[in-house]
Amino acid sequence: MKIRSIQEKQLFNLLSFAAKTQFGKKHSFGGIQSYKDFTQKVPISFYNDISAQIEDLKKGVSDLFWHGDVSKFAVSAGTSGKGKHLPLTTQRLQSDRVFMRKVAKSYLRQRPNIFSLWGTHISLPGILEEKDGFEIGEISAFTAQHAPWWLRPFQLISTDELNRLPFSQKVDRIINKAAEKDVRVITAVPSWLLTIFQRLLKSTGANSIAEIWPNLQLLVCGGVKLANYRPHLEQLLGNPGIDFIETYGASEGYFSFTDDLQQNDMKLVIDNDIFYEFIPNPLPDQDSLSIQETVPLWQVETGVPYAMIVSTNAGLWRYGLNDIIKFTQTDPPRIEVLGRVSEMLDDYGEALYAYEAAQALRETTKAENMAVDAFTVGASLEKGSSVPRHFWFLQTSGPVHPDTLNRLAKNLDSILCENNRHYAIRRESDALGMPECYSITQQKISLWMEENDKNKAQGKLPAILRDESDIQFFKKM
C-alpha cells in the first residue's frame, strides 16, 4: 500500500498543478478522483500526438501542458534540427537535480570515504544550442549545466565549454588534457568510455587505464545498457576495485539508478514527480500500444516485459516511452531495461525483439568465453540468394576467427529456434536462411555514427539495422 500511496500522491500533485492549463481543462483534471478516472479521461500519447503543441511552446505559447512558459527543450532523438524535442520545465530540471542527489547519497552510504573522489572529474555531456529565444540540446547537457556549484572546481573541462563543442572536439579535448591528471570520477555513455580508454592506451602506450589513472574510483554510466560494455571496460581498466553506477534516464526524466553496487538491477525512483504506468507484453507499434490496457506501479509483476508510460512535471501526460523494462522486485520496485519497444526485426515474419536477440547472444558468447560489448542485427535478401537471412555485427576488441563466428551463428540460430516460435517456423520452412556473424570494432561503429549524424553524447549503435545500406556498410568492414 505504501507504493500506491506514494504514486497516487505524485499523480494528484501533478494534476492539481496543471488543472488550469489548456490540456488540464480539456481533460477535466479538476474532476479526476482516482487512477481509473485518469485513464478514462486522458488518452495515451506519443510524440506525434503533441508535436504541434510543442512547436507552439517554442513560439512562446504558455500554459499548454504545464503552468508557465517553456524555454528549454531536450532532444530525444536525432539532431537539434530534427527529431523529438521534449519540453523541460523549471520543475522538471529541479526533479532531475533531486535524482542526481539521490544517486550521490546512495553511493556515499556505500562508500563513505568522500576523499577518494577528491580529484579530477570528467564528464562527456551533449551539445546545447540557443535558437530563437529557447535552448535545445541533449538532456545530459542540461544536467551538466545544472550540476551543483561545488562540483565545478573538480571538472577537467568546464561544462559551459563542453556544452558548446562539437562532439569529436569534446573527446579530443578530454584525451589531450586528462592523461596527466589525477582522475577520480568519469560520467559518460559506456560506448564513449570505451573510445576514450582505447585512444588513451594507444597514445600513452600504457597496458591499462590503472597505469594512467591509478586513483580512478567511480564510473557513472547511462544512455546504453552498461552490462553489454562492462566486461570489456573492466579489462581495459585493470583495476577490479572501480565502482560502476548505471542510471536510466531520458529526455522525459530520470527513472532509476544503481543503489546497490553488488547488483545489476536498479532502484526505480517513485517519489520525484513522475507517475508510472505499464503495458504488459507490449506490441511493437504505437497504434497497438495506445489501446492496450495499462497497470499502475502497485499492480506490476516480476519477470513480465512492460512498456513504460509516464506523466511528469514537464507536462507529459500518459506519454509512451520506447523502452521495455522488467521488474526484478516489486516492493520496493527494482527494474532492468530490456530494450526498445520498436526494436523488433520482422522484415520476413520472424518477430524477433532486440531484447530476445541480446539474451540469445549473451548465452552464446558465454559458452565461447567471449566478450561482446554491443551488437546490431539486420535482415536482408541479397542478390543471388534464394532466401533472406539475419546478419549479426558484434563489437569486439579485435578480430575474431571465422570458425568462432560460424559457431556463434549456429548457436544463435539454435537458441532462437528454441525460444522464438515465429523465427523457428521460418527457419524450419526454409523461409529464412542460417544467420551470419561478423566482428566489428568501436572505431568502425564511430565511423558509422559520424556518417549518420549520430556522433553525440547519447549516440548509440541501434540493436536493429533497418537499411540495406547499413548492413552492407558493416559487411564491408
Tab-separated table of N, CA, C and O in Angstrom, residues 147-222:
chain	number	residue	atom	x	y	z
A	147	ALA	N	24.569	21.170	-12.660
A	147	ALA	CA	25.268	20.426	-11.615
A	147	ALA	C	25.550	21.346	-10.430
A	147	ALA	O	25.651	22.572	-10.584
A	148	PRO	N	25.679	20.798	-9.213
A	148	PRO	CA	25.950	21.626	-8.033
A	148	PRO	C	27.225	22.467	-8.205
A	148	PRO	O	28.209	21.997	-8.790
A	149	TRP	N	27.193	23.675	-7.687
A	149	TRP	CA	28.319	24.598	-7.865
A	149	TRP	C	29.617	24.046	-7.284
A	149	TRP	O	30.701	24.267	-7.819
A	150	TRP	N	29.513	23.253	-6.215
A	150	TRP	CA	30.715	22.771	-5.550
A	150	TRP	C	31.429	21.673	-6.338
A	150	TRP	O	32.564	21.307	-6.035
A	151	LEU	N	30.761	21.123	-7.382
A	151	LEU	CA	31.418	20.128	-8.236
A	151	LEU	C	32.286	20.769	-9.328
A	151	LEU	O	33.192	20.128	-9.864
A	152	ARG	N	32.013	22.025	-9.643
A	152	ARG	CA	32.663	22.653	-10.795
A	152	ARG	C	34.184	22.729	-10.679
A	152	ARG	O	34.887	22.531	-11.672
A	153	PRO	N	34.747	23.029	-9.492
A	153	PRO	CA	36.217	23.082	-9.416
A	153	PRO	C	36.897	21.752	-9.735
A	153	PRO	O	38.078	21.729	-10.089
A	154	PHE	N	36.155	20.629	-9.615
A	154	PHE	CA	36.749	19.326	-9.885
A	154	PHE	C	36.755	18.963	-11.369
A	154	PHE	O	37.448	18.034	-11.778
A	155	GLN	N	35.969	19.676	-12.172
A	155	GLN	CA	35.803	19.292	-13.569
A	155	GLN	C	37.068	19.530	-14.382
A	155	GLN	O	37.679	20.600	-14.309
A	156	LEU	N	37.451	18.548	-15.170
A	156	LEU	CA	38.609	18.672	-16.052
A	156	LEU	C	38.424	19.825	-17.030
A	156	LEU	O	39.337	20.624	-17.258
A	157	ILE	N	37.238	19.897	-17.621
A	157	ILE	CA	36.881	20.972	-18.545
A	157	ILE	C	35.524	21.494	-18.124
A	157	ILE	O	34.622	20.709	-17.799
A	158	SER	N	35.344	22.802	-18.105
A	158	SER	CA	34.082	23.367	-17.636
A	158	SER	C	32.926	22.894	-18.504
A	158	SER	O	33.071	22.709	-19.721
A	159	THR	N	31.777	22.690	-17.868
A	159	THR	CA	30.606	22.228	-18.619
A	159	THR	C	30.152	23.272	-19.639
A	159	THR	O	29.643	22.918	-20.709
A	160	ASP	N	30.345	24.560	-19.330
A	160	ASP	CA	29.968	25.604	-20.289
A	160	ASP	C	30.748	25.447	-21.592
A	160	ASP	O	30.199	25.612	-22.682
A	161	GLU	N	32.035	25.100	-21.473
A	161	GLU	CA	32.846	24.891	-22.671
A	161	GLU	C	32.442	23.615	-23.385
A	161	GLU	O	32.261	23.600	-24.614
A	162	LEU	N	32.275	22.528	-22.628
A	162	LEU	CA	31.935	21.248	-23.238
A	162	LEU	C	30.592	21.289	-23.946
A	162	LEU	O	30.409	20.674	-25.000
A	163	ASN	N	29.628	21.990	-23.352
A	163	ASN	CA	28.287	22.033	-23.932
A	163	ASN	C	28.245	22.712	-25.299
A	163	ASN	O	27.279	22.536	-26.045
A	164	ARG	N	29.268	23.490	-25.616
A	164	ARG	CA	29.264	24.231	-26.890
A	164	ARG	C	30.127	23.572	-27.950
A	164	ARG	O	30.053	23.949	-29.122
A	165	LEU	N	30.946	22.603	-27.562
A	165	LEU	CA	31.876	21.999	-28.511
A	165	LEU	C	31.203	20.901	-29.331
A	165	LEU	O	30.402	20.138	-28.800
A	166	PRO	N	31.550	20.773	-30.625
A	166	PRO	CA	31.144	19.584	-31.384
A	166	PRO	C	31.678	18.337	-30.700
A	166	PRO	O	32.719	18.375	-30.038
A	167	PHE	N	31.015	17.214	-30.925
A	167	PHE	CA	31.312	16.056	-30.092
A	167	PHE	C	32.729	15.528	-30.288
A	167	PHE	O	33.401	15.152	-29.332
A	168	SER	N	33.205	15.477	-31.515
A	168	SER	CA	34.560	14.971	-31.738
A	168	SER	C	35.588	15.843	-31.020
A	168	SER	O	36.605	15.336	-30.513
A	169	GLN	N	35.330	17.144	-30.947
A	169	GLN	CA	36.248	18.042	-30.254
A	169	GLN	C	36.212	17.831	-28.742
A	169	GLN	O	37.233	18.002	-28.067
A	170	LYS	N	35.040	17.477	-28.198
A	170	LYS	CA	34.967	17.174	-26.763
A	170	LYS	C	35.926	16.034	-26.421
A	170	LYS	O	36.702	16.113	-25.460
A	171	VAL	N	35.831	14.950	-27.212
A	171	VAL	CA	36.651	13.771	-26.950
A	171	VAL	C	38.130	14.118	-27.086
A	171	VAL	O	38.958	13.727	-26.242
A	172	ASP	N	38.486	14.878	-28.135
A	172	ASP	CA	39.886	15.265	-28.332
A	172	ASP	C	40.395	16.100	-27.156
A	172	ASP	O	41.512	15.877	-26.664
A	173	ARG	N	39.590	17.046	-26.691
A	173	ARG	CA	39.993	17.917	-25.567
A	173	ARG	C	40.205	17.085	-24.316
A	173	ARG	O	41.170	17.290	-23.565
A	174	ILE	N	39.316	16.138	-24.057
A	174	ILE	CA	39.444	15.311	-22.860
A	174	ILE	C	40.714	14.467	-22.919
A	174	ILE	O	41.492	14.415	-21.952
A	175	ILE	N	40.953	13.844	-24.052
A	175	ILE	CA	42.128	12.980	-24.179
A	175	ILE	C	43.416	13.787	-24.071
A	175	ILE	O	44.391	13.372	-23.436
A	176	ASN	N	43.436	14.975	-24.651
A	176	ASN	CA	44.642	15.801	-24.617
A	176	ASN	C	44.946	16.335	-23.215
A	176	ASN	O	46.112	16.503	-22.853
A	177	LYS	N	43.917	16.590	-22.426
A	177	LYS	CA	44.125	17.203	-21.116
A	177	LYS	C	44.186	16.210	-19.966
A	177	LYS	O	44.738	16.510	-18.906
A	178	ALA	N	43.613	15.001	-20.152
A	178	ALA	CA	43.359	14.138	-18.997
A	178	ALA	C	44.508	13.223	-18.615
A	178	ALA	O	44.590	12.796	-17.466
A	179	ALA	N	45.399	12.919	-19.542
A	179	ALA	CA	46.398	11.874	-19.301
A	179	ALA	C	47.265	12.156	-18.082
A	179	ALA	O	47.668	11.228	-17.370
A	180	GLU	N	47.561	13.419	-17.806
A	180	GLU	CA	48.454	13.765	-16.692
A	180	GLU	C	47.690	14.160	-15.429
A	180	GLU	O	48.311	14.568	-14.449
A	181	LYS	N	46.377	14.040	-15.420
A	181	LYS	CA	45.576	14.456	-14.277
A	181	LYS	C	45.284	13.287	-13.337
A	181	LYS	O	45.375	12.119	-13.728
A	182	ASP	N	44.922	13.613	-12.113
A	182	ASP	CA	44.533	12.610	-11.111
A	182	ASP	C	43.021	12.408	-11.208
A	182	ASP	O	42.246	12.919	-10.394
A	183	VAL	N	42.604	11.636	-12.207
A	183	VAL	CA	41.175	11.455	-12.483
A	183	VAL	C	40.578	10.472	-11.478
A	183	VAL	O	41.102	9.369	-11.284
A	184	ARG	N	39.452	10.862	-10.857
A	184	ARG	CA	38.782	10.027	-9.854
A	184	ARG	C	37.392	9.569	-10.291
A	184	ARG	O	36.955	8.480	-9.924
A	185	VAL	N	36.672	10.401	-11.071
A	185	VAL	CA	35.291	10.107	-11.458
A	185	VAL	C	35.112	10.427	-12.941
A	185	VAL	O	35.590	11.456	-13.416
A	186	ILE	N	34.410	9.548	-13.667
A	186	ILE	CA	34.056	9.807	-15.065
A	186	ILE	C	32.570	9.547	-15.242
A	186	ILE	O	32.046	8.520	-14.797
A	187	THR	N	31.893	10.473	-15.919
A	187	THR	CA	30.477	10.323	-16.244
A	187	THR	C	30.328	10.371	-17.756
A	187	THR	O	30.632	11.389	-18.386
A	188	ALA	N	29.883	9.253	-18.351
A	188	ALA	CA	29.761	9.194	-19.811
A	188	ALA	C	28.979	7.954	-20.210
A	188	ALA	O	28.823	7.013	-19.429
A	189	VAL	N	28.502	7.956	-21.454
A	189	VAL	CA	27.890	6.773	-22.048
A	189	VAL	C	28.970	5.694	-22.182
A	189	VAL	O	30.109	5.998	-22.569
A	190	PRO	N	28.676	4.422	-21.865
A	190	PRO	CA	29.700	3.374	-21.909
A	190	PRO	C	30.443	3.276	-23.229
A	190	PRO	O	31.647	3.013	-23.259
A	191	SER	N	29.762	3.473	-24.356
A	191	SER	CA	30.433	3.357	-25.658
A	191	SER	C	31.512	4.422	-25.812
A	191	SER	O	32.567	4.169	-26.412
A	192	TRP	N	31.271	5.628	-25.262
A	192	TRP	CA	32.283	6.676	-25.344
A	192	TRP	C	33.402	6.445	-24.346
A	192	TRP	O	34.556	6.814	-24.604
A	193	LEU	N	33.093	5.839	-23.213
A	193	LEU	CA	34.157	5.438	-22.295
A	193	LEU	C	35.120	4.490	-22.997
A	193	LEU	O	36.347	4.606	-22.864
A	194	LEU	N	34.570	3.564	-23.730
A	194	LEU	CA	35.384	2.593	-24.452
A	194	LEU	C	36.304	3.304	-25.445
A	194	LEU	O	37.509	3.011	-25.537
A	195	THR	N	35.769	4.260	-26.181
A	195	THR	CA	36.566	5.019	-27.140
A	195	THR	C	37.692	5.779	-26.451
A	195	THR	O	38.848	5.759	-26.891
A	196	ILE	N	37.359	6.466	-25.354
A	196	ILE	CA	38.367	7.245	-24.628
A	196	ILE	C	39.464	6.345	-24.084
A	196	ILE	O	40.662	6.636	-24.217
A	197	PHE	N	39.080	5.219	-23.481
A	197	PHE	CA	40.076	4.306	-22.917
A	197	PHE	C	41.000	3.760	-24.010
A	197	PHE	O	42.224	3.714	-23.845
A	198	GLN	N	40.418	3.337	-25.121
A	198	GLN	CA	41.229	2.762	-26.196
A	198	GLN	C	42.195	3.791	-26.775
A	198	GLN	O	43.371	3.483	-27.033
A	199	ARG	N	41.729	5.014	-26.958
A	199	ARG	CA	42.596	6.048	-27.510
A	199	ARG	C	43.692	6.443	-26.518
A	199	ARG	O	44.844	6.696	-26.922
A	200	LEU	N	43.372	6.478	-25.240
A	200	LEU	CA	44.385	6.806	-24.229
A	200	LEU	C	45.466	5.735	-24.157
A	200	LEU	O	46.663	6.044	-24.070
A	201	LEU	N	45.049	4.485	-24.180
A	201	LEU	CA	46.023	3.398	-24.120
A	201	LEU	C	46.936	3.432	-25.346
A	201	LEU	O	48.148	3.193	-25.244
A	202	LYS	N	46.365	3.738	-26.495
A	202	LYS	CA	47.160	3.796	-27.717
A	202	LYS	C	48.140	4.968	-27.685
A	202	LYS	O	49.319	4.828	-28.061
A	203	SER	N	47.677	6.132	-27.208
A	203	SER	CA	48.533	7.327	-27.224
A	203	SER	C	49.609	7.299	-26.145
A	203	SER	O	50.685	7.872	-26.326
A	204	THR	N	49.342	6.630	-25.022
A	204	THR	CA	50.312	6.603	-23.921
A	204	THR	C	51.185	5.362	-23.922
A	204	THR	O	52.242	5.347	-23.285
A	205	GLY	N	50.740	4.303	-24.591
A	205	GLY	CA	51.473	3.050	-24.553
A	205	GLY	C	51.275	2.264	-23.269
A	205	GLY	O	51.950	1.246	-23.049
A	206	ALA	N	50.352	2.710	-22.430
A	206	ALA	CA	50.095	2.013	-21.163
A	206	ALA	C	49.370	0.694	-21.438
A	206	ALA	O	48.708	0.525	-22.465
A	207	ASN	N	49.493	-0.221	-20.476
A	207	ASN	CA	48.832	-1.522	-20.592
A	207	ASN	C	47.420	-1.509	-20.044
A	207	ASN	O	46.617	-2.392	-20.367
A	208	SER	N	47.108	-0.560	-19.180
A	208	SER	CA	45.779	-0.470	-18.582
A	208	SER	C	45.514	0.969	-18.166
A	208	SER	O	46.444	1.773	-18.009
A	209	ILE	N	44.244	1.283	-17.971
A	209	ILE	CA	43.871	2.619	-17.512
A	209	ILE	C	44.385	2.847	-16.085
A	209	ILE	O	44.687	3.984	-15.701
A	210	ALA	N	44.530	1.793	-15.309
A	210	ALA	CA	45.053	1.929	-13.942
A	210	ALA	C	46.461	2.515	-13.934
A	210	ALA	O	46.857	3.179	-12.969
A	211	GLU	N	47.246	2.276	-14.985
A	211	GLU	CA	48.584	2.864	-15.072
A	211	GLU	C	48.519	4.368	-15.302
A	211	GLU	O	49.418	5.104	-14.901
A	212	ILE	N	47.449	4.817	-15.957
A	212	ILE	CA	47.301	6.244	-16.266
A	212	ILE	C	46.606	6.970	-15.128
A	212	ILE	O	47.036	8.049	-14.703
A	213	TRP	N	45.536	6.361	-14.629
A	213	TRP	CA	44.748	6.961	-13.547
A	213	TRP	C	44.642	5.956	-12.393
A	213	TRP	O	43.615	5.287	-12.225
A	214	PRO	N	45.653	5.836	-11.570
A	214	PRO	CA	45.640	4.815	-10.510
A	214	PRO	C	44.579	5.055	-9.437
A	214	PRO	O	44.216	4.116	-8.728
A	215	ASN	N	44.077	6.284	-9.335
A	215	ASN	CA	43.096	6.594	-8.296
A	215	ASN	C	41.665	6.684	-8.816
A	215	ASN	O	40.769	7.117	-8.085
A	216	LEU	N	41.464	6.298	-10.062
A	216	LEU	CA	40.098	6.308	-10.597
A	216	LEU	C	39.213	5.409	-9.740
A	216	LEU	O	39.525	4.242	-9.514
A	217	GLN	N	38.087	5.973	-9.287
A	217	GLN	CA	37.253	5.272	-8.318
A	217	GLN	C	35.859	4.943	-8.822
A	217	GLN	O	35.281	3.923	-8.474
A	218	LEU	N	35.299	5.809	-9.687
A	218	LEU	CA	33.873	5.681	-9.999
A	218	LEU	C	33.587	6.014	-11.447
A	218	LEU	O	34.043	7.036	-11.965
A	219	LEU	N	32.797	5.153	-12.103
A	219	LEU	CA	32.269	5.406	-13.433
A	219	LEU	C	30.748	5.489	-13.342
A	219	LEU	O	30.105	4.554	-12.848
A	220	VAL	N	30.187	6.594	-13.793
A	220	VAL	CA	28.731	6.786	-13.805
A	220	VAL	C	28.285	6.720	-15.267
A	220	VAL	O	28.707	7.540	-16.084
A	221	CYS	N	27.438	5.742	-15.578
A	221	CYS	CA	27.105	5.448	-16.975
A	221	CYS	C	25.599	5.497	-17.203
A	221	CYS	O	24.809	5.156	-16.321
A	222	GLY	N	25.224	5.889	-18.389
A	222	GLY	CA	23.819	5.872	-18.799
A	222	GLY	C	23.758	5.939	-20.308
A	222	GLY	O	24.772	6.036	-20.984
